[in-house]
Amino acid sequence: MRTTAARSLALVALLAACGEPPAVSLQESPIVGGQIAPDGYLPAVGALVAYSWGQVMPFCTGTLVSDQLVISAAHCVKAIGSEIPSGTPIGFFYGQSVKASGASSKILPIASWQAHPSYKGGNPPATLSNWYDIAYLKLAKPTTIAPIKLIRPTELGLLKYGVDLLIAGYGLTSAQNQSSSGTKYYAKTTLASVGQSELLLGGKGKPQTCSGDSGGPTLLDAGKGSEDWRLVGVTSRGDQYCMLESVDTRVDPFLSWIHSAGTIPCGSGLSPDCDSAPAPTPPTPPTPTPPTPTPTPPTPTPPTPTPPSTPTPAPTKGLGEACTQSSDCASALCAEADGARFCSELCDPAAGCGSGMQCLPAGADRFACAPPSAEASFDGETLGSGCALGAAPAAPTAAVLLLLALALPLARRRR
């Protein structure tokens, strides 16, 4: 989400100069390194838009998971009523590009929205955390667009390091081109790390989400090539220039909360919370059978003891030991320097590190422990913050729309 005091000051100045209420205009941004989605591809992935006086301005991305429920990021809906003035109509745009002719005819009005109650906002965490950056929005009326299924608890074994994932959104295709938003893009990336309630995606040189992709989906193909998509993550944040990596909120820890919205009916195949309840089977009348001789009782067979399952050991790797993901390390931080990955932890340059490690720069105002053989600083692949926007709708005019379009790129980036 982009927030800046300059935006509010400029808005006041514009109101004083024009003497009439302005309309909202948001310019957010698509997938870096991706490609334009063909018309009709991933129809359940749409843009969250503010629309007024014939203008359609995207500010985030969302995913239909039922005929009336859209999943997005908490910081996106928190922007409604703050960055987006109260009373501005909000909708779900399901077309390919908001810049296309007749785009306003492909907007489904949104009636209500709800951020996760544990989401507190503020500065985004620099590492995988429990930030609760997830929200749902309800359409005013049901739609016939085919939704995307939520991942099921029985499918969590598919979330492994290096697995292929699909990302999609209407955000910037380049962090340097603030006008490159509003068109649906998609790209393949990989899973870099799995946290308790978040995912780390991609890496240097791989496609990335960027501003305006916030709230958009990360999809996993449960059909192994058949595009039987499951929603596994919601775009949350990433580095400022959309070049290194991005962080998603995992969907599976919040399945019960999503289901509490009450718009995913049992029997639809979309709801993990009630898929396991089998439909009742009508009784079958007994079939008469002729009498048979009394069988010889079977010889009892003693049960075979089942060995107790071995609990999964807690991460034990110490500082400097090789790792592939943060869950390998006792410190919960797997860093990379000079092409090697090792267990690390944040440090104070004045205090240094133990275990023969050295405290090296690791991004803006952060330092982390590294082996003595490492270069003078890390590769720069540290988590930053991302961008996008994050409740109830008097229709403003076109001037605020243009104003927010100019002010929006000035803030620190959440997706």
Coordinates of C-alpha atoms in Angstrom, one line a residue:
M1 CA 0.0 0.0 0.0
R2 CA 1.3 3.4 -0.8
T3 CA 0.7 6.0 1.9
T4 CA 2.1 9.5 1.9
A5 CA 1.5 12.7 3.7
A6 CA 2.1 14.5 0.4
R7 CA -1.0 13.0 -1.1
S8 CA -3.2 14.4 1.7
L9 CA -1.6 17.9 1.4
A10 CA -2.0 18.0 -2.3
L11 CA -5.6 16.9 -2.0
V12 CA -6.4 19.8 0.3
A13 CA -4.6 22.2 -2.1
L14 CA -6.6 20.9 -5.0
L15 CA -9.9 21.3 -3.1
A16 CA -9.1 24.9 -2.3
A17 CA -8.1 25.7 -5.9
C18 CA -11.1 24.0 -7.6
G19 CA -13.8 24.7 -5.1
E20 CA -15.6 21.4 -5.8
P21 CA -15.2 17.7 -4.6
P22 CA -12.7 15.8 -6.8
A23 CA -13.2 12.2 -8.0
V24 CA -10.7 9.5 -7.0
S25 CA -8.0 8.3 -9.4
L26 CA -5.6 5.6 -8.4
Q27 CA -2.7 4.5 -10.5
E28 CA -1.2 1.2 -9.2
S29 CA 0.8 -1.3 -11.0
P30 CA 1.5 -5.9 -13.3
I31 CA 3.8 -8.8 -13.0
V32 CA 7.5 -8.0 -13.6
G33 CA 8.9 -10.5 -16.1
G34 CA 5.4 -11.9 -17.0
Q35 CA 3.2 -11.9 -20.1
I36 CA -0.2 -10.5 -20.9
A37 CA -3.0 -13.0 -20.1
P38 CA -5.1 -13.8 -23.1
D39 CA -8.6 -12.6 -22.9
G40 CA -10.6 -15.1 -20.9
Y41 CA -7.6 -16.7 -19.2
L42 CA -7.9 -17.0 -15.4
P43 CA -11.3 -15.3 -15.4
A44 CA -11.6 -15.6 -11.6
V45 CA -8.6 -13.2 -11.2
G46 CA -9.7 -9.6 -11.4
A47 CA -8.7 -6.1 -10.4
L48 CA -10.1 -4.2 -7.5
V49 CA -11.1 -0.8 -8.9
A50 CA -12.4 2.5 -7.8
Y51 CA -14.7 3.9 -10.5
S52 CA -16.4 7.2 -11.0
W53 CA -17.6 9.4 -13.8
G54 CA -16.6 6.8 -16.4
Q55 CA -13.1 6.4 -15.1
V56 CA -11.8 3.0 -13.9
M57 CA -8.8 3.0 -11.7
P58 CA -7.2 -0.3 -10.4
F59 CA -5.6 -0.3 -7.0
C60 CA -5.2 -4.0 -6.1
T61 CA -5.9 -7.5 -7.4
G62 CA -8.3 -10.2 -6.1
T63 CA -9.5 -13.8 -6.7
L64 CA -13.0 -15.2 -6.9
V65 CA -13.3 -18.3 -4.7
S66 CA -17.1 -18.6 -4.9
D67 CA -19.9 -17.0 -6.9
Q68 CA -19.8 -14.0 -4.5
L69 CA -16.6 -14.0 -2.5
V70 CA -13.3 -12.4 -3.5
I71 CA -10.0 -12.9 -1.6
S72 CA -7.5 -10.1 -1.5
A73 CA -5.0 -8.4 0.9
A74 CA -5.9 -6.7 4.2
H75 CA -3.9 -3.6 3.3
C76 CA -5.9 -3.3 0.1
V77 CA -9.3 -3.0 1.9
K78 CA -7.8 -0.8 4.6
A79 CA -7.1 1.8 1.9
I80 CA -10.8 2.1 1.2
G81 CA -12.0 5.2 3.0
S82 CA -8.4 6.5 3.5
E83 CA -6.4 6.6 0.3
I84 CA -9.6 6.0 -1.6
P85 CA -12.2 8.6 -0.4
S86 CA -15.3 7.3 1.4
G87 CA -18.2 7.0 -1.0
T88 CA -16.2 6.1 -4.0
P89 CA -17.8 3.0 -5.7
I90 CA -15.6 -0.1 -5.4
G91 CA -15.8 -3.0 -7.9
F92 CA -14.3 -6.2 -9.2
F93 CA -13.1 -5.8 -12.8
Y94 CA -13.0 -9.2 -14.6
G95 CA -11.7 -8.1 -18.1
Q96 CA -8.2 -8.2 -19.5
S97 CA -7.4 -4.4 -19.3
V98 CA -9.1 -1.5 -17.6
K99 CA -7.8 0.7 -20.4
A100 CA -9.9 -1.2 -23.0
S101 CA -13.0 0.3 -24.5
G102 CA -16.1 -0.6 -22.5
A103 CA -14.1 -1.6 -19.4
S104 CA -16.8 -0.2 -17.1
S105 CA -19.2 -2.8 -18.4
K106 CA -17.1 -5.5 -16.8
I107 CA -17.2 -4.3 -13.3
L108 CA -19.1 -6.2 -10.6
P109 CA -20.1 -3.9 -7.7
I110 CA -18.7 -4.8 -4.3
A111 CA -21.1 -4.5 -1.3
S112 CA -18.8 -5.1 1.7
W113 CA -15.3 -6.0 2.7
Q114 CA -13.5 -7.4 5.8
A115 CA -9.8 -7.4 6.7
H116 CA -8.6 -10.2 9.0
P117 CA -9.2 -9.0 12.6
S118 CA -5.6 -9.6 13.6
Y119 CA -4.2 -7.4 10.8
K120 CA -2.7 -4.3 12.5
G121 CA -1.0 -2.6 9.4
G122 CA 2.1 -0.5 10.1
N123 CA 5.5 -1.1 8.5
P124 CA 5.7 -4.5 6.8
P125 CA 7.9 -7.1 8.5
A126 CA 11.4 -7.6 6.9
T127 CA 11.2 -11.4 7.2
L128 CA 8.5 -14.1 7.0
S129 CA 6.1 -13.3 9.9
N130 CA 2.5 -13.5 11.0
W131 CA 1.2 -10.3 9.5
Y132 CA -2.4 -11.5 8.7
D133 CA -2.4 -9.6 5.5
I134 CA -5.6 -11.2 4.1
A135 CA -9.2 -10.0 3.5
Y136 CA -12.4 -10.9 1.7
L137 CA -14.8 -8.8 -0.2
K138 CA -18.5 -9.7 -1.1
L139 CA -20.0 -8.9 -4.4
A140 CA -23.4 -7.2 -4.4
K141 CA -24.8 -10.1 -6.5
P142 CA -23.6 -13.6 -7.3
T143 CA -21.7 -14.0 -10.6
T144 CA -21.5 -16.9 -13.1
I145 CA -17.7 -16.6 -13.4
A146 CA -16.1 -19.9 -12.5
P147 CA -14.2 -19.5 -9.2
I148 CA -10.8 -20.9 -8.2
K149 CA -10.6 -23.5 -5.5
L150 CA -8.9 -23.0 -2.2
I151 CA -6.1 -25.3 -1.3
R152 CA -7.2 -28.2 0.9
P153 CA -5.4 -29.4 4.1
T154 CA -4.8 -32.8 2.4
E155 CA -2.9 -31.0 -0.4
L156 CA -0.4 -29.1 1.8
G157 CA 2.3 -31.6 1.0
L158 CA 2.5 -30.0 -2.4
L159 CA 3.9 -26.8 -0.9
K160 CA 7.6 -27.8 -1.1
Y161 CA 10.8 -25.8 -1.8
G162 CA 11.2 -25.2 -5.5
V163 CA 7.7 -26.2 -6.6
D164 CA 6.4 -24.3 -9.6
L165 CA 3.7 -21.6 -8.9
L166 CA 1.7 -19.2 -11.1
I167 CA 1.4 -15.5 -10.1
A168 CA -1.1 -13.1 -11.7
G169 CA -2.2 -9.5 -11.2
Y170 CA -2.9 -6.1 -12.7
G171 CA 0.1 -4.3 -11.2
L172 CA 3.2 -2.7 -12.7
T173 CA 5.3 -4.6 -15.2
S174 CA 8.2 -2.3 -14.3
A175 CA 8.9 -0.4 -11.1
Q176 CA 10.4 2.4 -13.2
N177 CA 7.3 2.8 -15.4
Q178 CA 4.4 4.0 -13.2
S179 CA 1.9 3.9 -16.1
S180 CA 2.4 0.2 -16.8
S181 CA -0.6 -1.0 -14.8
G182 CA -4.2 -2.0 -15.4
T183 CA -3.6 -5.1 -17.6
K184 CA -3.8 -8.7 -16.4
Y185 CA -0.4 -10.3 -16.5
Y186 CA 0.8 -13.8 -15.3
A187 CA 4.1 -15.6 -14.9
K188 CA 5.6 -18.8 -13.5
T189 CA 7.8 -18.6 -10.4
T190 CA 9.0 -20.9 -7.7
L191 CA 8.5 -21.4 -4.0
A192 CA 11.6 -20.3 -2.1
S193 CA 10.6 -20.8 1.6
V194 CA 7.5 -21.7 3.7
G195 CA 6.8 -19.9 6.9
Q196 CA 4.0 -20.5 9.5
S197 CA 1.6 -18.2 7.7
E198 CA 3.6 -16.7 4.8
L199 CA 5.4 -17.9 1.7
L200 CA 8.6 -16.5 0.1
L201 CA 8.5 -16.5 -3.7
G202 CA 11.0 -16.2 -6.5
G203 CA 14.5 -14.8 -6.2
K204 CA 16.9 -12.6 -8.2
G205 CA 16.2 -12.9 -12.0
K206 CA 12.8 -14.5 -11.6
P207 CA 9.4 -13.0 -12.3
Q208 CA 8.1 -10.8 -9.5
T209 CA 4.9 -9.3 -8.3
C210 CA 4.9 -5.5 -8.1
S211 CA 2.7 -2.5 -7.0
G212 CA -1.0 -3.2 -7.8
D213 CA -0.5 -6.9 -7.7
S214 CA -1.4 -6.8 -4.0
G215 CA -4.1 -9.2 -3.0
G216 CA -3.5 -11.2 -6.2
P217 CA -3.2 -15.0 -6.3
T218 CA -0.4 -17.4 -6.1
L219 CA -1.7 -20.6 -7.7
L220 CA -0.5 -24.2 -7.5
D221 CA -1.5 -26.8 -10.1
A222 CA -2.9 -29.7 -8.1
G223 CA -3.4 -31.6 -11.4
K224 CA 0.3 -31.7 -12.3
G225 CA 0.0 -30.0 -15.7
S226 CA -3.8 -29.9 -16.1
E227 CA -4.1 -26.4 -14.6
D228 CA -6.3 -27.6 -11.8
W229 CA -5.5 -24.5 -9.8
R230 CA -5.5 -24.1 -6.1
L231 CA -5.2 -20.7 -4.4
V232 CA -2.3 -21.1 -2.0
G233 CA -1.1 -17.5 -1.4
V234 CA -2.2 -13.8 -1.5
T235 CA 0.4 -11.2 -2.6
S236 CA 1.4 -9.1 0.3
R237 CA 4.8 -7.3 -0.1
G238 CA 8.3 -7.4 -1.6
D239 CA 11.4 -5.4 -2.3
Q240 CA 11.0 -1.8 -3.5
Y241 CA 12.2 -2.3 -7.1
C242 CA 10.3 -5.6 -7.7
M243 CA 13.6 -7.4 -8.6
L244 CA 14.5 -9.8 -5.7
E245 CA 11.7 -11.6 -4.0
S246 CA 8.1 -11.3 -2.8
V247 CA 6.1 -12.4 0.3
D248 CA 2.6 -14.0 0.2
T249 CA 0.1 -14.6 3.0
R250 CA -0.6 -18.3 3.1
V251 CA -4.3 -19.2 2.5
D252 CA -4.6 -22.5 4.4
P253 CA -4.2 -21.1 8.0
F254 CA -7.3 -18.9 7.3
L255 CA -9.7 -21.4 5.7
S256 CA -12.1 -21.4 8.6
W257 CA -12.1 -17.6 8.7
I258 CA -12.8 -17.4 5.0
H259 CA -15.6 -19.9 5.3
S260 CA -17.2 -17.8 8.0
A261 CA -18.1 -15.3 5.3
G262 CA -20.9 -17.8 4.5
T263 CA -20.8 -17.6 0.7
I264 CA -19.0 -20.9 -0.1
P265 CA -21.8 -23.5 0.0
C266 CA -21.1 -27.1 1.0
G267 CA -21.3 -29.5 -1.9
S268 CA -19.8 -26.9 -4.3
G269 CA -16.4 -28.5 -4.3
L270 CA -15.0 -25.2 -3.2
S271 CA -15.2 -25.4 0.5
P272 CA -12.5 -27.5 2.4
D273 CA -14.4 -27.0 5.6
C274 CA -17.3 -29.3 4.6
D275 CA -15.8 -31.4 1.8
S276 CA -15.1 -34.2 4.2
A277 CA -18.7 -34.7 5.2
P278 CA -20.1 -37.5 3.0
A279 CA -23.6 -37.3 1.6
P280 CA -26.1 -39.6 3.4
T281 CA -26.6 -42.9 1.7
P282 CA -30.2 -44.3 1.6
P283 CA -30.6 -47.7 3.3
T284 CA -30.6 -50.8 1.0
P285 CA -33.3 -53.4 1.7
P286 CA -31.7 -56.7 2.8
T287 CA -31.5 -59.5 0.2
P288 CA -32.8 -62.9 1.5
T289 CA -30.1 -65.6 1.4
P290 CA -30.5 -69.4 1.8
P291 CA -29.3 -71.0 5.0
T292 CA -25.7 -72.1 4.9
P293 CA -23.8 -74.5 7.1
T294 CA -22.3 -73.2 10.2
P295 CA -18.8 -72.0 9.3
T296 CA -15.7 -73.0 11.2
P297 CA -14.7 -70.1 13.4
P298 CA -11.6 -68.4 12.1
T299 CA -8.4 -68.7 14.0
P300 CA -7.7 -65.4 15.8
T301 CA -4.6 -63.5 14.6
P302 CA -2.9 -61.3 17.1
P303 CA -2.7 -57.7 16.0
T304 CA 0.6 -56.5 14.6
P305 CA 2.0 -53.7 16.7
T306 CA 2.4 -50.4 14.9
P307 CA 5.7 -48.6 15.7
P308 CA 5.2 -45.1 17.1
S309 CA 5.6 -42.4 14.6
T310 CA 8.8 -40.4 14.9
P311 CA 8.0 -36.7 15.6
T312 CA 9.5 -34.2 13.2
P313 CA 12.6 -32.8 14.8
A314 CA 12.7 -29.1 15.4
P315 CA 15.2 -27.1 13.3
T316 CA 18.7 -27.6 14.8
K317 CA 21.1 -26.0 12.3
G318 CA 23.2 -23.3 13.9
L319 CA 24.7 -20.1 12.6
G320 CA 26.8 -20.6 9.5
E321 CA 25.5 -24.1 8.7
A322 CA 24.2 -24.8 5.2
C323 CA 20.4 -24.5 4.7
T324 CA 17.9 -24.4 1.9
Q325 CA 15.0 -22.6 3.7
S326 CA 14.4 -20.6 6.9
S327 CA 12.7 -23.6 8.6
D328 CA 16.0 -25.5 8.6
C329 CA 17.6 -23.0 11.0
A330 CA 17.1 -22.6 14.7
S331 CA 17.3 -18.9 14.1
A332 CA 14.5 -19.1 11.5
L333 CA 16.6 -17.2 9.0
C334 CA 18.3 -18.8 6.0
A335 CA 20.4 -16.1 4.2
E336 CA 22.5 -16.1 1.0
A337 CA 25.9 -14.5 0.3
D338 CA 28.4 -15.2 -2.5
G339 CA 26.0 -17.8 -3.9
A340 CA 25.9 -19.9 -0.7
R341 CA 22.9 -20.3 1.7
F342 CA 23.5 -20.5 5.4
C343 CA 21.8 -20.1 8.7
S344 CA 22.0 -16.5 9.9
E345 CA 20.4 -14.0 12.3
L346 CA 20.1 -10.2 12.5
C347 CA 22.9 -8.6 14.4
D348 CA 24.2 -5.3 15.8
P349 CA 27.5 -4.2 14.1
A350 CA 28.7 -2.9 17.5
A351 CA 28.1 -6.2 19.2
G352 CA 29.1 -8.5 16.4
C353 CA 28.2 -12.2 16.0
G354 CA 29.2 -15.3 17.9
S355 CA 30.4 -18.6 16.6
G356 CA 33.3 -16.9 14.6
M357 CA 30.7 -15.1 12.3
Q358 CA 31.0 -11.5 11.1
C359 CA 28.2 -8.9 11.1
L360 CA 27.7 -7.6 7.5
P361 CA 25.3 -5.1 5.9
A362 CA 22.1 -6.8 4.6
G363 CA 20.0 -4.1 3.1
A364 CA 18.7 -0.8 4.3
D365 CA 19.6 -0.3 8.1
R366 CA 19.9 -4.1 8.6
F367 CA 22.9 -6.3 9.4
A368 CA 23.1 -10.1 9.5
C369 CA 25.7 -12.7 10.6
A370 CA 27.8 -14.3 7.9
P371 CA 30.8 -16.7 7.8
P372 CA 34.3 -15.2 7.7
S373 CA 34.7 -16.2 4.1
A374 CA 31.7 -14.0 2.9
E375 CA 32.2 -10.7 1.0
A376 CA 31.9 -7.3 2.7
S377 CA 28.1 -7.4 2.3
F378 CA 25.2 -9.7 1.3
D379 CA 23.9 -9.9 -2.2
G380 CA 21.2 -7.5 -1.3
E381 CA 18.5 -10.1 -1.3
T382 CA 16.8 -9.0 1.9
L383 CA 13.1 -8.4 2.3
G384 CA 11.9 -4.9 2.1
S385 CA 8.4 -3.6 2.0
G386 CA 5.9 -3.8 -0.8
C387 CA 2.9 -1.8 -2.1
A388 CA -0.7 -1.7 -3.0
L389 CA -3.7 -0.4 -1.2
G390 CA -5.6 -1.8 1.3
A391 CA -15.7 0.4 4.7
A392 CA -18.7 1.6 3.1
P393 CA -19.2 3.6 0.0
A394 CA -21.2 10.1 -2.4
A395 CA -19.4 10.0 -5.8
P396 CA -16.4 12.3 -6.0
T397 CA -15.2 14.0 -9.4
A398 CA -12.2 13.4 -11.8
A399 CA -9.6 15.7 -10.1
V400 CA -8.8 13.4 -7.1
L401 CA -8.4 10.5 -9.5
L402 CA -5.6 12.4 -11.3
L403 CA -4.1 13.6 -8.1
L404 CA -3.8 10.2 -6.5
A405 CA -2.4 8.9 -9.7
L406 CA 0.5 11.3 -9.3
A407 CA 0.9 10.9 -5.6
L408 CA 0.6 7.1 -5.3
P409 CA 4.1 6.1 -6.5
L410 CA 5.8 8.3 -3.8
A411 CA 5.3 5.9 -0.9
R412 CA 7.2 2.9 0.2
R413 CA 6.2 -0.2 -1.6
R414 CA 3.8 -2.8 -0.5
R415 CA 2.5 -4.9 -3.3

